[in-house]
mmCIF file of C-alpha atoms in Angstrom:
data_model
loop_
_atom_site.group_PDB
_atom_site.id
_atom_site.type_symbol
_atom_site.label_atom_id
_atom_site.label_comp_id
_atom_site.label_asym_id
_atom_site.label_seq_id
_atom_site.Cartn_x
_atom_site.Cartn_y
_atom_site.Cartn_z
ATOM 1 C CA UNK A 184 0.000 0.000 0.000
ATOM 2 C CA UNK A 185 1.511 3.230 -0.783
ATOM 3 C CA UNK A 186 1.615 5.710 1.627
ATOM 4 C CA UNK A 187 -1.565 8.389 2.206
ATOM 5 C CA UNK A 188 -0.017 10.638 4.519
ATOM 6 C CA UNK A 189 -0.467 13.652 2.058
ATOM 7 C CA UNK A 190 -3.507 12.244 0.422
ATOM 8 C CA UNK A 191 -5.241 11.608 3.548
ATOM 9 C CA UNK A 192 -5.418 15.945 4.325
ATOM 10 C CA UNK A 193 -6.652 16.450 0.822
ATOM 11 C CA UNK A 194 -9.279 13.386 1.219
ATOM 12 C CA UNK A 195 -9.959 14.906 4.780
ATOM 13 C CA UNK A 196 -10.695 18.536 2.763
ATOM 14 C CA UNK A 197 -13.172 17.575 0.530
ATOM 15 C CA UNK A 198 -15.345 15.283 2.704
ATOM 16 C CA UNK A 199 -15.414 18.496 4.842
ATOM 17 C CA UNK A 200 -16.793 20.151 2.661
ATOM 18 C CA UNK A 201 -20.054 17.982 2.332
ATOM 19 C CA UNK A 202 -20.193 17.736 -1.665
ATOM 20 C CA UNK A 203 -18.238 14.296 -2.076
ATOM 21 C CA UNK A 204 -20.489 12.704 0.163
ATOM 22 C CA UNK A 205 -23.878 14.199 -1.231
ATOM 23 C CA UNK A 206 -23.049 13.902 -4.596
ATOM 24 C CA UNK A 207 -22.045 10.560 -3.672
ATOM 25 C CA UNK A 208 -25.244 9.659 -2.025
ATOM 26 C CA UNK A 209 -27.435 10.683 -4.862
ATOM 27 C CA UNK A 210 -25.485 9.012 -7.784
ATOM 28 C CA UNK A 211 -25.674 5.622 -5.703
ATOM 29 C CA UNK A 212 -29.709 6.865 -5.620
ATOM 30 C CA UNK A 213 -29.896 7.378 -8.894
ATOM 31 C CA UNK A 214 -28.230 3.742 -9.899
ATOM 32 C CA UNK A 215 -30.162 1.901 -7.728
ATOM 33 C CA UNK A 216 -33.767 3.687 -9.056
ATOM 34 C CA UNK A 217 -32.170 2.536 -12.665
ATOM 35 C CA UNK A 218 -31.847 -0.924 -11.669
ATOM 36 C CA UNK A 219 -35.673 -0.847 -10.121
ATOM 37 C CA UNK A 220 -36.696 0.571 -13.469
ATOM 38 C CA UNK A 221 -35.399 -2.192 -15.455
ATOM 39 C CA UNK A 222 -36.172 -4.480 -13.259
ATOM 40 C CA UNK A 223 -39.709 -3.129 -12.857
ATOM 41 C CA UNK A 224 -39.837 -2.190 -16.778
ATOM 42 C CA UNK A 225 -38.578 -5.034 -18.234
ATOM 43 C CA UNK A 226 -39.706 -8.543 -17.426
ATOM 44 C CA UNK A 227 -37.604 -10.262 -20.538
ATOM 45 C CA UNK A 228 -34.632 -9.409 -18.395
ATOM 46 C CA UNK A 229 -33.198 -10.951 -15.145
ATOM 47 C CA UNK A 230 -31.836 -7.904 -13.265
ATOM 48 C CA UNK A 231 -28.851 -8.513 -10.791
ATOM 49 C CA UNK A 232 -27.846 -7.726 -7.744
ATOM 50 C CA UNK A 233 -26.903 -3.726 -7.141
ATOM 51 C CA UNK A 234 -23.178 -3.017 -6.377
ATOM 52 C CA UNK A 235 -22.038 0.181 -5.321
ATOM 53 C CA UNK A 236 -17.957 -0.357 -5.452
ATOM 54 C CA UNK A 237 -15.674 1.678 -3.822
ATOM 55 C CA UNK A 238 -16.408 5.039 -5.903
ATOM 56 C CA UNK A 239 -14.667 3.356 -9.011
ATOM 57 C CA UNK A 240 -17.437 1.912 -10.436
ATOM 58 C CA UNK A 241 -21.726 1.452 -9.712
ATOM 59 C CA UNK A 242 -22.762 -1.421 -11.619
ATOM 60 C CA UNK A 243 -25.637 -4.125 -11.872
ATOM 61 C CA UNK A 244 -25.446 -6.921 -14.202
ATOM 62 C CA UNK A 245 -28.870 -8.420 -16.492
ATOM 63 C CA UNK A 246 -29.310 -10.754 -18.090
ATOM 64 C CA UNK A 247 -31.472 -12.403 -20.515
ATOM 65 C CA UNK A 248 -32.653 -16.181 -20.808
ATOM 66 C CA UNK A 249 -30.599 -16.232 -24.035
ATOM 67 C CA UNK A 250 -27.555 -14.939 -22.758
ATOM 68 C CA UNK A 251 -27.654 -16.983 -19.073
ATOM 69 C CA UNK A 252 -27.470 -20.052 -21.272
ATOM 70 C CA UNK A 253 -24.241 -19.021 -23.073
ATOM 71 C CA UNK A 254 -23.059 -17.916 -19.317
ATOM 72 C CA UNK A 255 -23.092 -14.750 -20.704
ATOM 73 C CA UNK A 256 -24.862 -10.875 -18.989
ATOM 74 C CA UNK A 257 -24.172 -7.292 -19.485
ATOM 75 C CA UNK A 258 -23.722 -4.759 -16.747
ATOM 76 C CA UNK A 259 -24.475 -1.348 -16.278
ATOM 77 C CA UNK A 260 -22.118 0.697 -14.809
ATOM 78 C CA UNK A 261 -21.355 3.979 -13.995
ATOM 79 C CA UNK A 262 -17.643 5.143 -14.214
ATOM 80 C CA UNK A 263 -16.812 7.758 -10.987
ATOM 81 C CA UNK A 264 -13.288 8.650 -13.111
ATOM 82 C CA UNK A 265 -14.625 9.163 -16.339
ATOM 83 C CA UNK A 266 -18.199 10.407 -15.534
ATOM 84 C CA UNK A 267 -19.985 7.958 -18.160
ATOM 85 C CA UNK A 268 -22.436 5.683 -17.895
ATOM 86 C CA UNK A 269 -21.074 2.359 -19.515
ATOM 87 C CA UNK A 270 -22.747 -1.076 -20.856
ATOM 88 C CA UNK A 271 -20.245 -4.092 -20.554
ATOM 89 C CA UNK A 272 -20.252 -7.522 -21.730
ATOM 90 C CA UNK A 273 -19.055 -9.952 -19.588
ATOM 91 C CA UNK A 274 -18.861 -13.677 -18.779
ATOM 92 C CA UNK A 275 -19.603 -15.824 -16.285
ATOM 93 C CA UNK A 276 -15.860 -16.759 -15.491
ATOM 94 C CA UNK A 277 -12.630 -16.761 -16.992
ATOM 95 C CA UNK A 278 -13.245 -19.238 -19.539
ATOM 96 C CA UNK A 279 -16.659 -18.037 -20.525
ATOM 97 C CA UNK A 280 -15.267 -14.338 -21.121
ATOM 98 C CA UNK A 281 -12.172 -15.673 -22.754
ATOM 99 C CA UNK A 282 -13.869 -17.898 -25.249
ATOM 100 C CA UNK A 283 -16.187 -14.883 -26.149
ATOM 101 C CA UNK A 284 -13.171 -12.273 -26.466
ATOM 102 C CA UNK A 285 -12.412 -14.741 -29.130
ATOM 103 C CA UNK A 286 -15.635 -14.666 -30.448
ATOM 104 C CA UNK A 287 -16.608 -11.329 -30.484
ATOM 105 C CA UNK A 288 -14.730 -8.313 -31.496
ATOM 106 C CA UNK A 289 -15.475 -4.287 -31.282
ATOM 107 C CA UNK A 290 -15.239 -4.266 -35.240
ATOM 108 C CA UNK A 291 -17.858 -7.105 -35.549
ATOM 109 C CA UNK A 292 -19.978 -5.183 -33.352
ATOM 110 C CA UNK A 293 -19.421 -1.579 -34.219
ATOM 111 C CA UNK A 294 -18.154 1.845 -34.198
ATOM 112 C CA UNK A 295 -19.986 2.759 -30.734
ATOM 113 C CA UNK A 296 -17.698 -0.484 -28.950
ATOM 114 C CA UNK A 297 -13.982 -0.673 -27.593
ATOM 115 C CA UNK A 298 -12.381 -3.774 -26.780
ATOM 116 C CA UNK A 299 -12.258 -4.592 -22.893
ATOM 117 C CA UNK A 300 -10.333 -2.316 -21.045
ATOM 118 C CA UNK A 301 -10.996 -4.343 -17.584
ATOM 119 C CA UNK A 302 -10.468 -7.591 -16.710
ATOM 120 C CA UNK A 303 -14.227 -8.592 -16.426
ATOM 121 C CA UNK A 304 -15.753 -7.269 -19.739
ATOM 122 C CA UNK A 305 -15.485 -9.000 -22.864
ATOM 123 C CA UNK A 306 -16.684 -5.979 -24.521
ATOM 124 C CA UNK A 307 -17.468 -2.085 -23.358
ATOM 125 C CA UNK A 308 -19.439 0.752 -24.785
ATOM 126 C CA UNK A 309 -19.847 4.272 -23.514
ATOM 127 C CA UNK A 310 -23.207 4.818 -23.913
ATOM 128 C CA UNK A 311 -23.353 8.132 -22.191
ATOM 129 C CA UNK A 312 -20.183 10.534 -21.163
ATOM 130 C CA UNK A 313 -20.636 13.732 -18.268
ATOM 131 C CA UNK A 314 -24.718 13.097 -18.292
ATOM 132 C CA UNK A 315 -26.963 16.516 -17.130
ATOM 133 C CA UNK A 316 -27.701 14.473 -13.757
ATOM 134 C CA UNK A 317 -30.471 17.595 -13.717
ATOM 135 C CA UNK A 318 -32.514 15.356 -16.375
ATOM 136 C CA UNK A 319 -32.838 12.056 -15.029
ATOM 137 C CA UNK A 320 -35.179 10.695 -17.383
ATOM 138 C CA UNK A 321 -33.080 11.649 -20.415
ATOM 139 C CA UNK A 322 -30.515 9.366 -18.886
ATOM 140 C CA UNK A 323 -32.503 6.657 -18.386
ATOM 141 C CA UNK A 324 -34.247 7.187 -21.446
ATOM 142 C CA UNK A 325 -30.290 7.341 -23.501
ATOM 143 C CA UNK A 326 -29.370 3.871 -21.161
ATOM 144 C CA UNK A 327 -32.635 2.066 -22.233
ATOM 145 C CA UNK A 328 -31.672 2.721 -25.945
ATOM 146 C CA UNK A 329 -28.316 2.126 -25.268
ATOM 147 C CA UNK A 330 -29.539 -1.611 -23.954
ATOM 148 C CA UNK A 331 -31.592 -2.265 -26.697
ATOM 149 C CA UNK A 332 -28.793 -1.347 -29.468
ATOM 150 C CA UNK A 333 -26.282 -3.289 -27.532
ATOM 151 C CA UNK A 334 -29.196 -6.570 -27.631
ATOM 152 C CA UNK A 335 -29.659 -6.003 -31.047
ATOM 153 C CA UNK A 336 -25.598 -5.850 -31.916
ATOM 154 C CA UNK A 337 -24.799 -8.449 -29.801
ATOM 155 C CA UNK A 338 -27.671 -10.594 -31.343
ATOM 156 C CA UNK A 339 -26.601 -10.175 -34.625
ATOM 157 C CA UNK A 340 -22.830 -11.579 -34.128
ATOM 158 C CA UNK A 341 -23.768 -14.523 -31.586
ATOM 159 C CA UNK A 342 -27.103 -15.039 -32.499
#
C-alpha cells in the first residue's frame, strides 16, 4: 500500500466540505432507481444484484434467458473517473469471457464499442459521457436505448 499521509489531508478537505459525500449519495440513488426501473420495466430481463464499489465503479449486471445459457450478462455501470455511464459484456468466469473475447470483437460489433479495457468485460461501450444528472429521465431514457442497441448488436454476431 503506498503511503496516504499527504492524500489523507486532501481526502480529509473535501469530505469536509459535504459535496463528495452528497453527490455521492445521490449518484448511488440514482443507480439503484435505474436498476428498479429495469427491473420493474422489463420482465424479458433478469436484473442482478446492485453493487455500489468503492467510488470506481456502480454497476448491476442483467441478463437475458438467451444470454444466461451461453453464461453470458451485461452490466451497467457507472464510471466515478470518467463520468460515463457504460454497458459491458461480460462472462460468467474466466473461460466463458475468454472464449467470447475470441468470439466477439469491437469491429464485428461496431463503431460505438472498444475492446475490454478491464479484466471482467469481454466488450465495453460508452453509452453516455458527463450526463446533465439535472434530467434524469433523459438518462434513463439514452441507457434504455443504449440496452436495446447493444441486444440487437450483440444478437446479430452470436445469435
Amino acid at each position: 500500500m503506498e503511503p496516504m499521509n499527504e492524500s489523507f489531508s486532501e481526502y480529509q478537505k473535501q469530505i469536509r466540505t459535504g459535496e463528495i459525500a452528497r453527490v455521492y449519495k445521490s449518484l448511488i440513488a440514482f443507480m439503484q432507481s435505474l436498476r428498479i426501473y429495469f427491473k420493474n420495466n422489463h420482465q424479458e430481463f433478469i436484473v442482478g444484484s446492485f453493487y455500489q464499489g468503492a467510488m470506481d465503479f456502480t454497476y448491476f449486471p442483467i441478463s437475458t434467458k438467451e444470454l444466461k445459457e451461453k453464461k453470458l450478462k451485461f452490466v451497467i455501470i457507472f464510471d466515478h473517473q470518467e463520468g460515463s455511464f457504460e454497458i459491458w459484456l461480460a462472462g460468467q468466469n474466466k473461460q466463458v469471457q475468454s472464449h467470447y473475447s475470441g468470439l466477439i470483437t469491437e469491429k464485428e460489433m461496431g463503431d460505438n464499442y472498444r475492446a475490454s479495457t478491464h479484466p471482467h468485460s469481454i466488450l465495453e461501450w460508452v453509452v453516455l459521457k458527463n450526463p446533465d444528472f439535472n434530467d434524469p429521465v433523459t438518462i434513463t431514457n439514452r441507457i434504455e436505448e443504449g440496452v436495446n442497441v447493444f441486444l440487437k448488436d450483440l444478437n446479430r454476431v452470436i445469435g
